[in-house]
Short mmCIF file of C-alpha atoms in Angstrom, two decimals:
data_model
loop_
_atom_site.label_atom_id
_atom_site.label_comp_id
_atom_site.label_asym_id
_atom_site.label_seq_id
_atom_site.Cartn_x
_atom_site.Cartn_y
_atom_site.Cartn_z
CA UNK B 1 -6.31 95.30 143.47
CA UNK B 2 -7.61 99.19 143.37
CA UNK B 3 -3.95 100.14 143.03
CA UNK B 4 -3.20 97.36 140.43
CA UNK B 5 -6.09 98.72 138.27
CA UNK B 6 -4.68 102.15 138.63
CA UNK B 7 -1.25 101.07 137.42
CA UNK B 8 -2.59 99.06 134.33
CA UNK B 9 -4.49 102.06 133.38
CA UNK B 10 -1.51 104.84 133.50
CA UNK B 11 1.08 102.33 132.01
CA UNK B 12 -1.38 101.80 129.25
CA UNK B 13 -1.95 105.57 128.49
CA UNK B 14 1.93 106.27 129.02
CA UNK B 15 2.33 103.42 126.30
CA UNK B 16 0.00 105.19 123.95
CA UNK B 17 2.07 108.21 124.58
CA UNK B 18 -0.75 110.18 126.29
CA UNK B 19 0.61 112.64 128.48
CA UNK B 20 -0.65 112.97 132.03
CA UNK B 21 0.90 114.35 135.19
CA UNK B 22 4.07 116.24 135.56
CA UNK B 23 6.58 115.92 132.47
CA UNK B 24 9.85 114.38 133.07
CA UNK B 25 13.02 116.01 131.88
CA UNK B 26 15.98 114.32 130.48
CA UNK B 27 19.00 116.58 132.34
CA UNK B 28 21.84 114.57 131.03
CA UNK B 29 22.16 112.49 127.92
CA UNK B 30 25.65 111.32 126.70
CA UNK B 31 24.69 110.06 123.32
CA UNK B 32 28.35 109.68 122.50
CA UNK B 33 28.21 106.76 125.33
CA UNK B 34 26.71 103.18 124.00
CA UNK B 35 23.12 103.07 123.92
CA UNK B 36 22.12 99.77 122.75
CA UNK B 37 22.41 97.95 126.05
CA UNK B 38 21.59 94.39 126.65
CA UNK B 39 21.06 94.18 130.31
CA UNK B 40 20.94 96.08 133.66
CA UNK B 41 21.82 95.87 137.10
CA UNK B 42 19.07 97.44 139.11
CA UNK B 43 20.27 99.43 142.37
CA UNK B 44 17.76 99.57 145.02
CA UNK B 45 15.71 103.34 145.09
CA UNK B 46 16.82 105.37 147.94
CA UNK B 47 17.11 109.21 148.98
CA UNK B 48 19.91 111.18 147.84
CA UNK B 49 21.74 110.27 151.37
CA UNK B 50 21.93 106.66 149.75
CA UNK B 51 19.36 105.29 152.23
CA UNK B 52 15.90 103.86 152.09
CA UNK B 53 12.84 105.87 152.80
CA UNK B 54 9.17 105.68 152.91
CA UNK B 55 9.10 107.10 149.70
CA UNK B 56 11.53 104.85 147.96
CA UNK B 57 9.93 101.77 149.41
CA UNK B 58 6.69 102.80 147.89
CA UNK B 59 8.19 103.25 144.40
CA UNK B 60 10.61 100.75 144.28
CA UNK B 61 8.29 97.89 142.88
CA UNK B 62 6.85 100.33 139.99
CA UNK B 63 10.70 101.07 139.14
CA UNK B 64 11.69 97.88 139.24
CA UNK B 65 8.54 96.88 136.71
CA UNK B 66 9.30 100.15 134.71
CA UNK B 67 13.07 98.60 134.13
CA UNK B 68 11.49 94.91 133.59
CA UNK B 69 8.77 96.12 131.16
CA UNK B 70 11.63 98.19 129.14
CA UNK B 71 14.44 95.62 128.97
CA UNK B 72 12.79 92.65 129.91
CA UNK B 73 12.86 90.41 133.01
CA UNK B 74 15.44 88.37 131.79
CA UNK B 75 17.71 91.47 131.04
CA UNK B 76 17.50 93.02 134.53
CA UNK B 77 19.59 91.81 137.41
CA UNK B 78 18.53 92.91 140.67
CA UNK B 79 21.56 93.59 142.65
CA UNK B 80 20.03 92.84 146.36
CA UNK B 81 22.08 93.94 149.22
CA UNK B 82 25.40 93.65 147.44
CA UNK B 83 25.25 97.76 146.54
CA UNK B 84 24.13 98.32 150.53
CA UNK B 85 26.93 96.01 151.47
CA UNK B 86 29.61 97.25 149.56
CA UNK B 87 28.92 100.98 150.28
CA UNK B 88 28.72 100.43 153.78
CA UNK B 89 32.38 98.89 153.57
CA UNK B 90 33.64 102.06 151.95
CA UNK B 91 32.11 104.32 154.55
CA UNK B 92 32.28 107.97 154.47
CA UNK B 93 29.04 108.23 152.81
CA UNK B 94 30.68 107.55 149.64
CA UNK B 95 27.60 105.76 148.07
CA UNK B 96 25.67 109.29 149.23
CA UNK B 97 28.14 111.54 147.32
CA UNK B 98 27.60 109.33 144.12
CA UNK B 99 24.13 109.86 144.31
CA UNK B 100 24.41 113.25 144.77
CA UNK B 101 26.23 113.25 141.20
CA UNK B 102 22.65 112.64 139.60
CA UNK B 103 21.53 116.12 139.87
CA UNK B 104 24.98 117.99 140.30
CA UNK B 105 26.98 117.21 137.48
CA UNK B 106 30.26 119.08 138.97
CA UNK B 107 30.74 116.89 141.63
CA UNK B 108 31.02 113.93 138.91
CA UNK B 109 34.55 114.37 138.49
CA UNK B 110 35.45 113.79 142.00
CA UNK B 111 33.77 110.39 142.01
CA UNK B 112 35.44 109.50 138.87
CA UNK B 113 38.88 110.11 140.38
CA UNK B 114 37.71 108.15 143.47
CA UNK B 115 39.52 105.27 143.80
CA UNK B 116 36.94 103.81 146.28
CA UNK B 117 34.58 104.30 143.66
CA UNK B 118 36.53 102.59 140.83
CA UNK B 119 36.77 99.79 143.47
CA UNK B 120 32.96 99.79 144.61
CA UNK B 121 32.25 99.62 140.56
CA UNK B 122 34.47 96.84 139.83
CA UNK B 123 32.98 94.89 142.51
CA UNK B 124 29.67 95.32 141.51
CA UNK B 125 30.48 94.13 137.95
CA UNK B 126 32.47 91.45 139.12
CA UNK B 127 29.77 89.96 141.01
CA UNK B 128 26.93 90.62 138.56
CA UNK B 129 28.33 91.07 135.24
CA UNK B 130 29.75 94.23 133.17
CA UNK B 131 26.23 96.01 132.69
CA UNK B 132 24.73 99.48 133.10
CA UNK B 133 23.96 100.11 136.43
CA UNK B 134 20.24 101.33 136.75
CA UNK B 135 19.93 104.08 139.59
CA UNK B 136 16.74 105.93 141.26
CA UNK B 137 16.11 108.16 143.91
CA UNK B 138 13.72 110.41 145.47
CA UNK B 139 13.23 112.86 148.36
CA UNK B 140 10.43 111.91 149.99
CA UNK B 141 6.72 110.22 150.28
CA UNK B 142 3.37 110.41 151.02
CA UNK B 143 3.98 112.20 154.29
CA UNK B 144 6.13 114.65 152.87
CA UNK B 145 3.88 114.84 149.59
CA UNK B 146 0.70 115.83 151.85
CA UNK B 147 2.84 118.36 153.57
CA UNK B 148 2.89 120.15 150.75
CA UNK B 149 6.85 119.14 149.79
CA UNK B 150 7.84 119.23 146.35
CA UNK B 151 8.65 115.44 145.57
CA UNK B 152 11.91 114.97 143.08
CA UNK B 153 12.75 111.87 141.39
CA UNK B 154 15.87 111.05 139.64
CA UNK B 155 16.14 108.05 137.27
CA UNK B 156 19.23 107.18 135.53
CA UNK B 157 21.64 104.73 133.56
CA UNK B 158 25.37 104.75 134.78
CA UNK B 159 27.86 103.13 132.62
CA UNK B 160 30.44 101.42 135.09
CA UNK B 161 33.08 101.02 132.40
CA UNK B 162 33.56 104.60 131.46
CA UNK B 163 32.42 105.77 134.91
CA UNK B 164 29.94 108.00 133.38
CA UNK B 165 26.00 109.01 133.73
CA UNK B 166 24.69 107.70 130.29
CA UNK B 167 21.47 109.24 130.88
CA UNK B 168 19.46 111.24 133.95
CA UNK B 169 15.49 111.93 134.06
CA UNK B 170 14.11 114.27 136.52
CA UNK B 171 10.52 114.93 137.40
CA UNK B 172 8.77 116.54 140.41
CA UNK B 173 5.20 116.61 141.78
CA UNK B 174 3.46 118.60 144.49
CA UNK B 175 0.19 118.21 146.01
CA UNK B 176 -2.74 119.80 144.31
CA UNK B 177 -6.25 120.54 145.13
CA UNK B 178 -7.13 116.93 144.36
CA UNK B 179 -4.46 115.09 146.41
CA UNK B 180 -3.65 111.44 145.61
CA UNK B 181 -0.13 110.10 146.64
CA UNK B 182 -0.57 106.79 144.90
CA UNK B 183 -1.63 108.07 141.82
CA UNK B 184 1.01 110.89 141.64
CA UNK B 185 3.82 108.49 142.47
CA UNK B 186 2.81 106.45 139.66
CA UNK B 187 3.22 109.27 137.22
CA UNK B 188 6.48 110.14 138.41
CA UNK B 189 7.59 106.57 137.72
CA UNK B 190 5.70 106.22 134.44
CA UNK B 191 6.80 109.70 132.82
CA UNK B 192 10.58 109.32 133.82
CA UNK B 193 10.63 105.84 131.79
CA UNK B 194 8.60 107.39 128.84
CA UNK B 195 11.25 110.31 128.65
CA UNK B 196 14.46 107.91 128.78
CA UNK B 197 12.60 105.71 125.84
CA UNK B 198 12.38 108.44 123.89
CA UNK B 199 15.66 109.79 124.75
CA UNK B 200 17.27 106.43 124.26
CA UNK B 201 15.26 105.74 121.05
CA UNK B 202 12.46 102.91 121.44
CA UNK B 203 14.08 100.87 119.02
CA UNK B 204 16.23 99.51 121.16
CA UNK B 205 13.93 98.40 123.78
CA UNK B 206 12.27 95.15 124.04
CA UNK B 207 9.30 94.54 121.95
#
């Protein structure tokens, strides 16, 4: 219940454009691509290796809620186990290579020309619809945070039609003198969505 109260307070402050905690940075923004997004396919939050970690487990619910509050519950399509199933069939850590393009655009071209990725993208859209992929990664959780590691989170939208990222946000946090993982992790999520909404123009989002 306490966590729920904290989340509600933080969401209210964010909606009022009150900046608290680390600021998210938009590191990639293809404004030449269509930003009028009708629906999104939500991929599970993972680490950059494509595997679920304690941090991704903890923030995934908040990220799902963030997408739902942005586009509306009826416009957010959970991918469930489909992404993991398709990626495991391809193997060779293909999915991890795709996720690394979020912070290294220089390798994106390798993915775009990868026939396996084209097949993966087509299989996802044929099963769930031809909509943008909502992708998020985080490099650690409470244990790493309390140990003093800088926790980084990336949130982005990928256009499967053009095989290109539409937008990517980056945010990081490190333990302060008053360490509170629950609050700081919520800041990571809330401020990421605030930055994405502002960059894409809030007029397109759910009222």
